[in-house]
PDB file of C-alpha atoms in Angstrom:
ATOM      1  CA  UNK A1431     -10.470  10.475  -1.949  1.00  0.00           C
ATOM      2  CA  UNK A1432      -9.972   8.961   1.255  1.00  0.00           C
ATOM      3  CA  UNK A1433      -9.520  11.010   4.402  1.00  0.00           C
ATOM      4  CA  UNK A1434      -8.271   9.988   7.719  1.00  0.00           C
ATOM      5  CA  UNK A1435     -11.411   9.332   9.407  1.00  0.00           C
ATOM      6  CA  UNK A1436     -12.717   7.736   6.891  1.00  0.00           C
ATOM      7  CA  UNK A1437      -9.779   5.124   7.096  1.00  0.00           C
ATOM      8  CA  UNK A1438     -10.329   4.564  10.076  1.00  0.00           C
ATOM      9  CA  UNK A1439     -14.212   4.199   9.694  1.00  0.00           C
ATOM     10  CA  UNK A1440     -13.684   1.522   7.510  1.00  0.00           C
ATOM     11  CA  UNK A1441     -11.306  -0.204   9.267  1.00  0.00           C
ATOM     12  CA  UNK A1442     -13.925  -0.588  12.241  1.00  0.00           C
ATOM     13  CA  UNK A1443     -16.947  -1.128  10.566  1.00  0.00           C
ATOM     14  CA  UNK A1444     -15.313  -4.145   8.286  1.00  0.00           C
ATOM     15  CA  UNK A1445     -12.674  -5.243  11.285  1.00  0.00           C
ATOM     16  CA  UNK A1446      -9.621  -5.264   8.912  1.00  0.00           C
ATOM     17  CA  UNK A1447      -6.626  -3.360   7.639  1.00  0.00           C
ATOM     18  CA  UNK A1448      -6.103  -5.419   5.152  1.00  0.00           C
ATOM     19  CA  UNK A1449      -4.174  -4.118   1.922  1.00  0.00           C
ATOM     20  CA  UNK A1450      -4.690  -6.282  -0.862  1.00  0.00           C
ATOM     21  CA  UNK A1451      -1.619  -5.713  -3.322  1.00  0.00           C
ATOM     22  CA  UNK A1452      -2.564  -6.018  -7.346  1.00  0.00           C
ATOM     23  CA  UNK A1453       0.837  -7.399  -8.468  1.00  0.00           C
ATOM     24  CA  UNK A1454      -0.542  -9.665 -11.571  1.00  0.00           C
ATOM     25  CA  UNK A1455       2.229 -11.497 -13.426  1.00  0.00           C
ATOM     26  CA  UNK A1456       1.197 -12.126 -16.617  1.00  0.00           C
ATOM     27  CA  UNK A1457       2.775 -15.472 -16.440  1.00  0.00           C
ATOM     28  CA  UNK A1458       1.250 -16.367 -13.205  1.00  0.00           C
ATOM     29  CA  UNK A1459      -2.115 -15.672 -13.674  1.00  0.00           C
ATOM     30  CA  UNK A1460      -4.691 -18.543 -14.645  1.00  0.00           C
ATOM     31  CA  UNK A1461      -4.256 -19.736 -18.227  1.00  0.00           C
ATOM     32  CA  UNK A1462      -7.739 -19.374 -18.890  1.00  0.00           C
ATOM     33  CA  UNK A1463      -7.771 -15.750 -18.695  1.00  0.00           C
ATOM     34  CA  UNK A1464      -5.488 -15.227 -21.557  1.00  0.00           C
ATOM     35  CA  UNK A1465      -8.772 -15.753 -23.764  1.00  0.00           C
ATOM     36  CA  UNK A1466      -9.823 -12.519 -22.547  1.00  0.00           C
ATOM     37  CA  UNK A1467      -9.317  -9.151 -24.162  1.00  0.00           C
ATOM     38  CA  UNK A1468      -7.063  -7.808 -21.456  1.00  0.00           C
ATOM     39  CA  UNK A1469      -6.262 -10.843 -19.172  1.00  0.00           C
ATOM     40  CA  UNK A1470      -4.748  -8.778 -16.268  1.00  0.00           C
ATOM     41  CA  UNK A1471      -7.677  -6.317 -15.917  1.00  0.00           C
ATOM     42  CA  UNK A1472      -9.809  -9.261 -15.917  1.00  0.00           C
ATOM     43  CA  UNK A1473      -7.828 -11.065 -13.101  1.00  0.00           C
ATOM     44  CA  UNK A1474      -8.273  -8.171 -11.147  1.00  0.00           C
ATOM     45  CA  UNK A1475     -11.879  -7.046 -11.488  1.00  0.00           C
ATOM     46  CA  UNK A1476     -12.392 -11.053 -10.023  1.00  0.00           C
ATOM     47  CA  UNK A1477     -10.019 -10.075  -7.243  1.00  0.00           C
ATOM     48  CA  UNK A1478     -11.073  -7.025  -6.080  1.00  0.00           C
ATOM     49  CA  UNK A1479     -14.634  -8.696  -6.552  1.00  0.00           C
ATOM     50  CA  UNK A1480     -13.789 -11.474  -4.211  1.00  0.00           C
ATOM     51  CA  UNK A1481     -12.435  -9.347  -1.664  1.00  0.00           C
ATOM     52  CA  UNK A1482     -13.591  -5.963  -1.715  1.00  0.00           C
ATOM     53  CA  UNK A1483     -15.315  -6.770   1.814  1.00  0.00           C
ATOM     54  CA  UNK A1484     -12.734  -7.772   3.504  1.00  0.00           C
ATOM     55  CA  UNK A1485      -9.904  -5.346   3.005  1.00  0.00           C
ATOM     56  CA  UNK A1486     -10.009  -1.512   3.138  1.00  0.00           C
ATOM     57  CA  UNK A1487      -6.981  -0.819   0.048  1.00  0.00           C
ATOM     58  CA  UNK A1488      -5.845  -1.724  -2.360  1.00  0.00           C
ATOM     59  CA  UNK A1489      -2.406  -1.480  -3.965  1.00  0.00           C
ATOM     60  CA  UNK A1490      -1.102  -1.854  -7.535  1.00  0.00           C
ATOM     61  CA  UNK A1491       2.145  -1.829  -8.186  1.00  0.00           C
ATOM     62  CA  UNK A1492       3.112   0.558 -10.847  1.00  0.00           C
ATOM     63  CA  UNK A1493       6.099  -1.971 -12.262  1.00  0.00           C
ATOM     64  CA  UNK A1494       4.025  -5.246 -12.876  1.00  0.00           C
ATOM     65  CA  UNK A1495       1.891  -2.963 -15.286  1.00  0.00           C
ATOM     66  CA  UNK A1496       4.708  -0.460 -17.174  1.00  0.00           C
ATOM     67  CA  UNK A1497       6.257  -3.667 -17.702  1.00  0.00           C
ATOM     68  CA  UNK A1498       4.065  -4.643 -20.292  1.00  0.00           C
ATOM     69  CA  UNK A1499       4.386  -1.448 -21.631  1.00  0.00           C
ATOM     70  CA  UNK A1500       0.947   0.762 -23.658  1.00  0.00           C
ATOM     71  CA  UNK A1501      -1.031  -2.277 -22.694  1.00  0.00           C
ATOM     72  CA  UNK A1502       0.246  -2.509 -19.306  1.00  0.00           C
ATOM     73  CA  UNK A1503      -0.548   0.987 -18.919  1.00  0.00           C
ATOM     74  CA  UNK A1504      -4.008   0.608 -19.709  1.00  0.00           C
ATOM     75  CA  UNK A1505      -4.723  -2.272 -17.693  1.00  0.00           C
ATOM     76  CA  UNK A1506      -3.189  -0.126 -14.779  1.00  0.00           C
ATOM     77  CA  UNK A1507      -6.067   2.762 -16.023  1.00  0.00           C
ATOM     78  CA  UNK A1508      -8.672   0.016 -15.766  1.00  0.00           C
ATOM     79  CA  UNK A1509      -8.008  -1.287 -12.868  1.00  0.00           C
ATOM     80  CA  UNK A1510      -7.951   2.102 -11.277  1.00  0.00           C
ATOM     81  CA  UNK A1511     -11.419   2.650 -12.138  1.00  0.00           C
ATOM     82  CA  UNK A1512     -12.732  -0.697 -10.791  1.00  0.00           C
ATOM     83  CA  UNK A1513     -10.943  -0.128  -7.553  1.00  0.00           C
ATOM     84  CA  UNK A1514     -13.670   0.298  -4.598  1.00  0.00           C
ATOM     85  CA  UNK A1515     -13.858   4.275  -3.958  1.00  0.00           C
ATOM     86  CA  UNK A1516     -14.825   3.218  -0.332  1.00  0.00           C
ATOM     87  CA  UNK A1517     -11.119   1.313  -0.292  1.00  0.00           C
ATOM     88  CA  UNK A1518      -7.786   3.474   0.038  1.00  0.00           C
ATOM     89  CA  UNK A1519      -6.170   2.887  -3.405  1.00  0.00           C
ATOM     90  CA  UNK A1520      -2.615   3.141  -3.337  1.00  0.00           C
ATOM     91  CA  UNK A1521       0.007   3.263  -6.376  1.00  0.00           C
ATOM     92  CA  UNK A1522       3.228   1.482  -4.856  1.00  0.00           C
ATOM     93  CA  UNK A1523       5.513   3.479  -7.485  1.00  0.00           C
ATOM     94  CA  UNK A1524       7.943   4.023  -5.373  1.00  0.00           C
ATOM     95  CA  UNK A1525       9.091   7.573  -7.054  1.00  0.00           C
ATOM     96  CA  UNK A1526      11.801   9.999  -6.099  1.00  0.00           C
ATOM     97  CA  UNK A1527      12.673  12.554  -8.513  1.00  0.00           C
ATOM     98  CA  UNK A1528      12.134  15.871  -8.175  1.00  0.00           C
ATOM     99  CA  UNK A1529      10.945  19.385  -9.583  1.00  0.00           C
ATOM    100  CA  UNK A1530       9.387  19.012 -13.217  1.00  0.00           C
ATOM    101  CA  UNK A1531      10.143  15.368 -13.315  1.00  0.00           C
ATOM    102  CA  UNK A1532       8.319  14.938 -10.046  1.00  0.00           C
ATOM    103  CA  UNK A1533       5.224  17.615 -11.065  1.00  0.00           C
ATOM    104  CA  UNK A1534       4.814  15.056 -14.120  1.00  0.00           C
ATOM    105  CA  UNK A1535       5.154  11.678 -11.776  1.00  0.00           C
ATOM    106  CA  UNK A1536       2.438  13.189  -9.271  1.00  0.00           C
ATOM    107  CA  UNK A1537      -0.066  14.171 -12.445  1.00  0.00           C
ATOM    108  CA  UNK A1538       0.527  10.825 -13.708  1.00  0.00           C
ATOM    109  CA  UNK A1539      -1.154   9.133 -10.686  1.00  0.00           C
ATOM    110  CA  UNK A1540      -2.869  12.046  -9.173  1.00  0.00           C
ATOM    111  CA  UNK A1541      -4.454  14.030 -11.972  1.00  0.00           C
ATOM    112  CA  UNK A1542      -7.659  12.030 -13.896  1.00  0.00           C
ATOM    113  CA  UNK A1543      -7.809  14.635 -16.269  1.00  0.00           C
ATOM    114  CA  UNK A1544      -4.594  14.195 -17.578  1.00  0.00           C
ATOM    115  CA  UNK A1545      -3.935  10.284 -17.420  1.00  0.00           C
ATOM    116  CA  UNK A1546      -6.923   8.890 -16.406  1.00  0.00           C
ATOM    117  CA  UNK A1547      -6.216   7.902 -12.878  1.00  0.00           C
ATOM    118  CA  UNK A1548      -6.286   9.555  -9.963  1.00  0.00           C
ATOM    119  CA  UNK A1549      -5.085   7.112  -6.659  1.00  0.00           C
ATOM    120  CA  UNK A1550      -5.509   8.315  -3.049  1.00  0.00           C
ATOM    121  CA  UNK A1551      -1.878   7.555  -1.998  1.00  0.00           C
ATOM    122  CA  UNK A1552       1.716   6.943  -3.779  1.00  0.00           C
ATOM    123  CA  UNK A1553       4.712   5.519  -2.089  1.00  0.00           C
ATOM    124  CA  UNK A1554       7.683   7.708  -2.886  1.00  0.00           C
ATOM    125  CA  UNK A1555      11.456   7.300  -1.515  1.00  0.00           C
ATOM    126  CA  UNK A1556      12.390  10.558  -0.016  1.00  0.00           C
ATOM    127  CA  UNK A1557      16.030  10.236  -0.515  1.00  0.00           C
ATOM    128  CA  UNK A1558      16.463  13.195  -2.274  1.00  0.00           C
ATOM    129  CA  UNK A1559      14.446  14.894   0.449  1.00  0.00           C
ATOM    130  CA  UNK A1560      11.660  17.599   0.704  1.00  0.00           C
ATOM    131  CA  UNK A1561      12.360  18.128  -3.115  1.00  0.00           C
ATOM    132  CA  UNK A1562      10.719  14.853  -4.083  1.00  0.00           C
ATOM    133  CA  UNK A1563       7.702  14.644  -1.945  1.00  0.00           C
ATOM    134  CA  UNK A1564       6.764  18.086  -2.703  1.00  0.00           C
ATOM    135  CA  UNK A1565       4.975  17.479  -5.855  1.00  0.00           C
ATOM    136  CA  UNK A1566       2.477  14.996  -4.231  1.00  0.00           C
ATOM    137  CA  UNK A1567       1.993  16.870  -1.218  1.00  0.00           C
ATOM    138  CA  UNK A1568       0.528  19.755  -3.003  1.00  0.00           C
ATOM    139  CA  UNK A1569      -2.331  17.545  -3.966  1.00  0.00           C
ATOM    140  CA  UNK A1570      -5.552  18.867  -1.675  1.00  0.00           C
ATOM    141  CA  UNK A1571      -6.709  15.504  -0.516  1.00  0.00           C
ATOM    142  CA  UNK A1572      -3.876  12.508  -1.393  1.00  0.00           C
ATOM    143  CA  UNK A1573      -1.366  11.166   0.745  1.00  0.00           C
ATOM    144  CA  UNK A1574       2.223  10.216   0.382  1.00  0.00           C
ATOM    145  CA  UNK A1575       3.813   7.118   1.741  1.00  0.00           C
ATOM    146  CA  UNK A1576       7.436   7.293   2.146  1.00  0.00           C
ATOM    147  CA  UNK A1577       9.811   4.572   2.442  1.00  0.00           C
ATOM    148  CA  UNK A1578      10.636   4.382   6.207  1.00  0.00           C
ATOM    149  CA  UNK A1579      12.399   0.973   6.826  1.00  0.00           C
ATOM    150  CA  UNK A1580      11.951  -1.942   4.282  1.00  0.00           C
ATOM    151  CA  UNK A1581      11.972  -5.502   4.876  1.00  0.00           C
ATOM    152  CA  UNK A1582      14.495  -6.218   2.441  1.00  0.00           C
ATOM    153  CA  UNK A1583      18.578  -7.348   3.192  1.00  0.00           C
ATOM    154  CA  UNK A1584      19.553  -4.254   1.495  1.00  0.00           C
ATOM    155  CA  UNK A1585      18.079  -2.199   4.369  1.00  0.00           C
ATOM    156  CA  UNK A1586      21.259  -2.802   6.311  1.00  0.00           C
ATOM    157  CA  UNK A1587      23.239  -0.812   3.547  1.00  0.00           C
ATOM    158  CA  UNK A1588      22.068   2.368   4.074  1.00  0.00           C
ATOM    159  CA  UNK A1589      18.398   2.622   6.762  1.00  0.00           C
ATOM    160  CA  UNK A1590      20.831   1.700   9.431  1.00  0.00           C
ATOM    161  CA  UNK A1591      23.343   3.842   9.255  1.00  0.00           C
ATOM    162  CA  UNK A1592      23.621   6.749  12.155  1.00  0.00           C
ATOM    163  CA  UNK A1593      23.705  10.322  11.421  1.00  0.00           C
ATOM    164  CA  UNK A1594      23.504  13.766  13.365  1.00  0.00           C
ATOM    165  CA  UNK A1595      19.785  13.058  13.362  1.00  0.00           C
ATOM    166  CA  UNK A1596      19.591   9.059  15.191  1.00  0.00           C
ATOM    167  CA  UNK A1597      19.554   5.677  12.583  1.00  0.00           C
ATOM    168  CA  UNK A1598      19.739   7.295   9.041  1.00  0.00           C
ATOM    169  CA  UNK A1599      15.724   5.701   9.149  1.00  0.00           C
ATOM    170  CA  UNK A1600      14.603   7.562  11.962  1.00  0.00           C
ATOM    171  CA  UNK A1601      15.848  10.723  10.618  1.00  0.00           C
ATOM    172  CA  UNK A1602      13.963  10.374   7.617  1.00  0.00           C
ATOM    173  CA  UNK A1603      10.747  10.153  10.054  1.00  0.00           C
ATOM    174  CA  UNK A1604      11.432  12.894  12.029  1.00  0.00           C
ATOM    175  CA  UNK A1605      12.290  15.025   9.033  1.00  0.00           C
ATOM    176  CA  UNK A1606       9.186  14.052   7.281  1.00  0.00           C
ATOM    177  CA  UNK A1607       7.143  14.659  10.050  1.00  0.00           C
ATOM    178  CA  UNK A1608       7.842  18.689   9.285  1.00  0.00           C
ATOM    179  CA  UNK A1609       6.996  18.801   6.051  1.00  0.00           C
ATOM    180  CA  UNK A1610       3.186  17.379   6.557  1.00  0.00           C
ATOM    181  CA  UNK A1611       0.913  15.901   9.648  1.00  0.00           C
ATOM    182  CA  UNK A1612      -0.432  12.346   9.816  1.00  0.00           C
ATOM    183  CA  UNK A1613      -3.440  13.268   7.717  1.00  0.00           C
ATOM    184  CA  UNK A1614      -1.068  13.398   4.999  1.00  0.00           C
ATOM    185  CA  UNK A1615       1.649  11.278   5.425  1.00  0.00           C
ATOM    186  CA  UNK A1616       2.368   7.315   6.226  1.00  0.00           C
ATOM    187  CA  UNK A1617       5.343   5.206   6.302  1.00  0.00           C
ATOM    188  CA  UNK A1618       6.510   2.045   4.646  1.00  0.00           C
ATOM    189  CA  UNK A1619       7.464  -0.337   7.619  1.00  0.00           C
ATOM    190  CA  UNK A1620       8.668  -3.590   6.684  1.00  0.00           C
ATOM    191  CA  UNK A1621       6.203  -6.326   8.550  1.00  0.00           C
ATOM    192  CA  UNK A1622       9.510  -8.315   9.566  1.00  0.00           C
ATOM    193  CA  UNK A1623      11.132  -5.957  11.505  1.00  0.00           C
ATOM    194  CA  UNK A1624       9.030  -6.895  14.236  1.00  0.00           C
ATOM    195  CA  UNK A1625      10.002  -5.446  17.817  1.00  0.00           C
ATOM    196  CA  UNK A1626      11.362  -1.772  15.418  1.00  0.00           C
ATOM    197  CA  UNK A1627       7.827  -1.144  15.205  1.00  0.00           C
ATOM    198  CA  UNK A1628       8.104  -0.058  18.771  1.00  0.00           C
ATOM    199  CA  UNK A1629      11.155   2.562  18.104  1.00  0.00           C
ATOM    200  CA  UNK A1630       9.267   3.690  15.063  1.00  0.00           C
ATOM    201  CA  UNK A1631       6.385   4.805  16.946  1.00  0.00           C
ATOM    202  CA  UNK A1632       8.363   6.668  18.896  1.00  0.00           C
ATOM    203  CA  UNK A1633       8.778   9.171  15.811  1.00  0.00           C
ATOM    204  CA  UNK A1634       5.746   8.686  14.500  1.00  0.00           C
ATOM    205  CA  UNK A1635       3.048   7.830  16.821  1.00  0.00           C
ATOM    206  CA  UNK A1636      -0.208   9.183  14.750  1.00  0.00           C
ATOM    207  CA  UNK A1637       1.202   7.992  11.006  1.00  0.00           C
ATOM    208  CA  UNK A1638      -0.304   5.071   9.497  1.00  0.00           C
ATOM    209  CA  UNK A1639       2.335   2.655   8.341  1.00  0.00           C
ATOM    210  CA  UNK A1640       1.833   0.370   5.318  1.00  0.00           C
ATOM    211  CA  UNK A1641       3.411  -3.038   5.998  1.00  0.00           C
ATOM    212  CA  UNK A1642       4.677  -5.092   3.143  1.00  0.00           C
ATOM    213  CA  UNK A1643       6.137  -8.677   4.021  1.00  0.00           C
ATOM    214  CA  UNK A1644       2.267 -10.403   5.742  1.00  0.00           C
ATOM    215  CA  UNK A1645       2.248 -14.072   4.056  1.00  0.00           C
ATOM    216  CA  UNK A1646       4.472 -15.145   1.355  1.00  0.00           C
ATOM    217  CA  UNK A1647       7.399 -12.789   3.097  1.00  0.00           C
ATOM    218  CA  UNK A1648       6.980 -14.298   6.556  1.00  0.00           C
ATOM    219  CA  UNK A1649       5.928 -11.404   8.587  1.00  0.00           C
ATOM    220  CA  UNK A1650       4.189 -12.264  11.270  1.00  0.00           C
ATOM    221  CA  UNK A1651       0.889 -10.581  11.750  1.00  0.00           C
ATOM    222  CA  UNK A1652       0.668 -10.731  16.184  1.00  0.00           C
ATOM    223  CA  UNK A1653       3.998  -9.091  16.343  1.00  0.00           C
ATOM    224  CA  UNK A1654       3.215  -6.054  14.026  1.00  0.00           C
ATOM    225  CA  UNK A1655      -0.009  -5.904  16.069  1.00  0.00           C
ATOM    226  CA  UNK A1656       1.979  -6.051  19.123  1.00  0.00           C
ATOM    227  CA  UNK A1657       4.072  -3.123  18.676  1.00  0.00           C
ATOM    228  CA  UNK A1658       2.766  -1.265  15.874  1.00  0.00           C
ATOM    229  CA  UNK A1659      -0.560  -0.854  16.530  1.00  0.00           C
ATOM    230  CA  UNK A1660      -2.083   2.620  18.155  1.00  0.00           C
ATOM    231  CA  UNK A1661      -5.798   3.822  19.217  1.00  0.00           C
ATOM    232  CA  UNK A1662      -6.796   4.557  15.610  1.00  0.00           C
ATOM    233  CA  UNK A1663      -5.445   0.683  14.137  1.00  0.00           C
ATOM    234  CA  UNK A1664      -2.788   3.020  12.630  1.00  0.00           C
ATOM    235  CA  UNK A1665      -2.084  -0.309  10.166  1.00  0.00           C
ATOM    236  CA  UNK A1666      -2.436  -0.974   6.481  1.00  0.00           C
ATOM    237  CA  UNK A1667      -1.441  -4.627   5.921  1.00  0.00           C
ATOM    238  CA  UNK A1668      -0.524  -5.250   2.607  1.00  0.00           C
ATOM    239  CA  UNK A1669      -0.481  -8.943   1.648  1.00  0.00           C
ATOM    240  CA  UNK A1670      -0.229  -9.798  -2.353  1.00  0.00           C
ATOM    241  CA  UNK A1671       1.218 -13.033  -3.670  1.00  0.00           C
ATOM    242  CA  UNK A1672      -0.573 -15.152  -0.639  1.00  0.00           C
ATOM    243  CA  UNK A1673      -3.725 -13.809  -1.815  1.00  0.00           C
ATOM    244  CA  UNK A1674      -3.965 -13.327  -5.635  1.00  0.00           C
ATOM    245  CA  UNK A1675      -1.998 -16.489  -6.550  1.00  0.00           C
ATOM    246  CA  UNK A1676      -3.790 -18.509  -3.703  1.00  0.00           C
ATOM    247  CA  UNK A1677      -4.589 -20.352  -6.487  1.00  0.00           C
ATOM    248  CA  UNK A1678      -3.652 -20.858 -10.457  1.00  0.00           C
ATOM    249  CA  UNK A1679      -7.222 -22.308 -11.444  1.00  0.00           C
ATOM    250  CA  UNK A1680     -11.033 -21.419 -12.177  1.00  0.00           C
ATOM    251  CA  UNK A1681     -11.590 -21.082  -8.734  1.00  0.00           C
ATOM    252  CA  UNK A1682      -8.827 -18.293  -8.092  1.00  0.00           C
ATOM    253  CA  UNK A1683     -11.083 -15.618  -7.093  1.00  0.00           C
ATOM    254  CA  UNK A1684     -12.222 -18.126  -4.519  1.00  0.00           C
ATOM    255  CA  UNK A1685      -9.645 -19.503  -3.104  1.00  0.00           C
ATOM    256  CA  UNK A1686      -8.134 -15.298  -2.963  1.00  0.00           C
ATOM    257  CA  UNK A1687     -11.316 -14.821  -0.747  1.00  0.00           C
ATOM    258  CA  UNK A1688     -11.104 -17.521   1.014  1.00  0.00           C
ATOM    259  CA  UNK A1689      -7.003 -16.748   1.818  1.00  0.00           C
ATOM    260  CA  UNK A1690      -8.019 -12.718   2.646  1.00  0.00           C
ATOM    261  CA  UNK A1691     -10.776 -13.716   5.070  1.00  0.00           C
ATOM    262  CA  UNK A1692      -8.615 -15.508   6.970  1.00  0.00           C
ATOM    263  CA  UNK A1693      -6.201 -12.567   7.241  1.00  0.00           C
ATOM    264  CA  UNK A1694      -9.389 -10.340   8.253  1.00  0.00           C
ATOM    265  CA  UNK A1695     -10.515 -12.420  11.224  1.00  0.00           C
ATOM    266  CA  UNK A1696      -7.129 -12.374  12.545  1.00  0.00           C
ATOM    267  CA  UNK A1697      -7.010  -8.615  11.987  1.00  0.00           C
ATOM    268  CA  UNK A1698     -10.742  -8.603  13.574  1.00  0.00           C
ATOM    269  CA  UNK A1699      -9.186 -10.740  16.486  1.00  0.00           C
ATOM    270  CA  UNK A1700      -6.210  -8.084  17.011  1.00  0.00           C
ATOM    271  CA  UNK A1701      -8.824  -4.939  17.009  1.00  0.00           C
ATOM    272  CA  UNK A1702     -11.503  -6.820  19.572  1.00  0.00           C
ATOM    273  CA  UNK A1703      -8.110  -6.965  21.853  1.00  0.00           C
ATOM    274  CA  UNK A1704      -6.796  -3.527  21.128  1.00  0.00           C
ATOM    275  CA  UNK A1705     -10.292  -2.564  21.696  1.00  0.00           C
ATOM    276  CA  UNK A1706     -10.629  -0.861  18.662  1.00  0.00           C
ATOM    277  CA  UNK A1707     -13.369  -2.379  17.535  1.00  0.00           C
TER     278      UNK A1707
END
């Protein structure tokens, strides 16, 4: 389990928030692999391998593994325990249910002795309010990241609308914010809504904030520095496809380090100025 302080530890002692997202398409991964026993778990033990100094999480997401169904599963399992236990593991799962269907999500990816995994974080959507993040928030220890403002088209349909409370986004913040402190709870901030990251921390000053959308997606690294960085980093930068698929040969594990250490000394650059670091 990883605390607060030791988040931010980490983050200063390797100069990087880098989140390296474990999204392995079985269709996209080197051909070679396939002569393995389990392909996908074997992709990622060379991944995590290449880059395990340079990042300080890591994030699977839940669907590219229950996709491939009992096997999936297991490679998820796997994976799980090869994941660095000085590295915030996070389970992008994206969950939302609540009462006995949300007990069972949270022991899925929070209880070892029932499914043989137990991640530090899970990103849930908190649409159906307090009822659906109370499961995971009952774990002594594990943090919940709730879906804050994504950087996908759709957001316009519903983050933006404005209620009683401000933007329907910022209410969810503010709301959230009641229910558990910043040693508990982060946000998912999309990494192109650049200058938001400003109004954001507003709400939530302390809260980490994952941020999807750093290299294939565009986002531009400087600008989520700019306004969404506080005195603690505050930052998980998640970047997946840019990394894992920086190349489709023998030498992917390479060119993935290669493609995350250039990520970390621009994150190293951005802490030296922020004096962080």
């Amino acid at each position: 389990m990883i605390s607060r302080e030791q988040l931010i530890h980490q983050i200063k002692q390797k100069k990087s928030f880098l989140c390296v997202g474990l999204d392995p398409d079985i269709e996209k991964i080197p051909a070679f692999l396939k002569e393995y026993p389990d392909p996908v778990l074997e992709f990622n033990k060379r991944i995590i391998d290449a880059t395990c100094d340079l990042c300080v999480a890591y994030k699977p997401n839940a669907a590219f593994y229950e996709s491939r169904g009992v096997k999936g599963w297991q490679s998820l399992v796997d994976t799980w325990k090869c994941l660095p236990k000085d590295c915030l593991n996070i389970i992008d799962a994206k969950r939302g249910d609540m009462g006995n269907t949300s007990d069972m999500y949270a022991r899925a990816f929070f209880d070892e002795t029932t499914s043989g995994m137990s991640f530090d974080a899970i990103t849930v959507s908190p649409y159906m309010g307090h009822d659906a993040v109370a499961s995971y928030l009952a774990y002594q220890g594990k943090w919940v990241i709730l879906l804050a403002l994504t950087s996908s088209e759709g957001s316009k349909d519903f983050q933006y609308l404005t209620t009683e409370q401000g933007l329907l986004y910022e209410a969810v913040i503010k709301k959230a914010n009641t229910w558990a402190g910043a040693d508990k709870i982060m946000y998912v901030v999309g990494a192109t809504k650049g200058t938001e990251f400003t109004n954001i921390r507003k709400f939530a000053p302390d809260n980490f904030l994952l941020i999807p959308g750093v290299g294939a997606q565009g986002g531009n690294l400087a600008d989520v520095c700019q306004y969404g960085m506080n005195k603690d980093c505050g930052l998980i930068v998640n970047a997946s496809r840019s990394i894992i698929y920086a190349s489709n040969s023998e030498d992917f594990a390479e060119a993935a380090r290669a493609e995350a250490l250039k990520i970390q000394l621009q994150m190293e650059a951005e802490l030296e100025k922020a004096e962080i670091i």
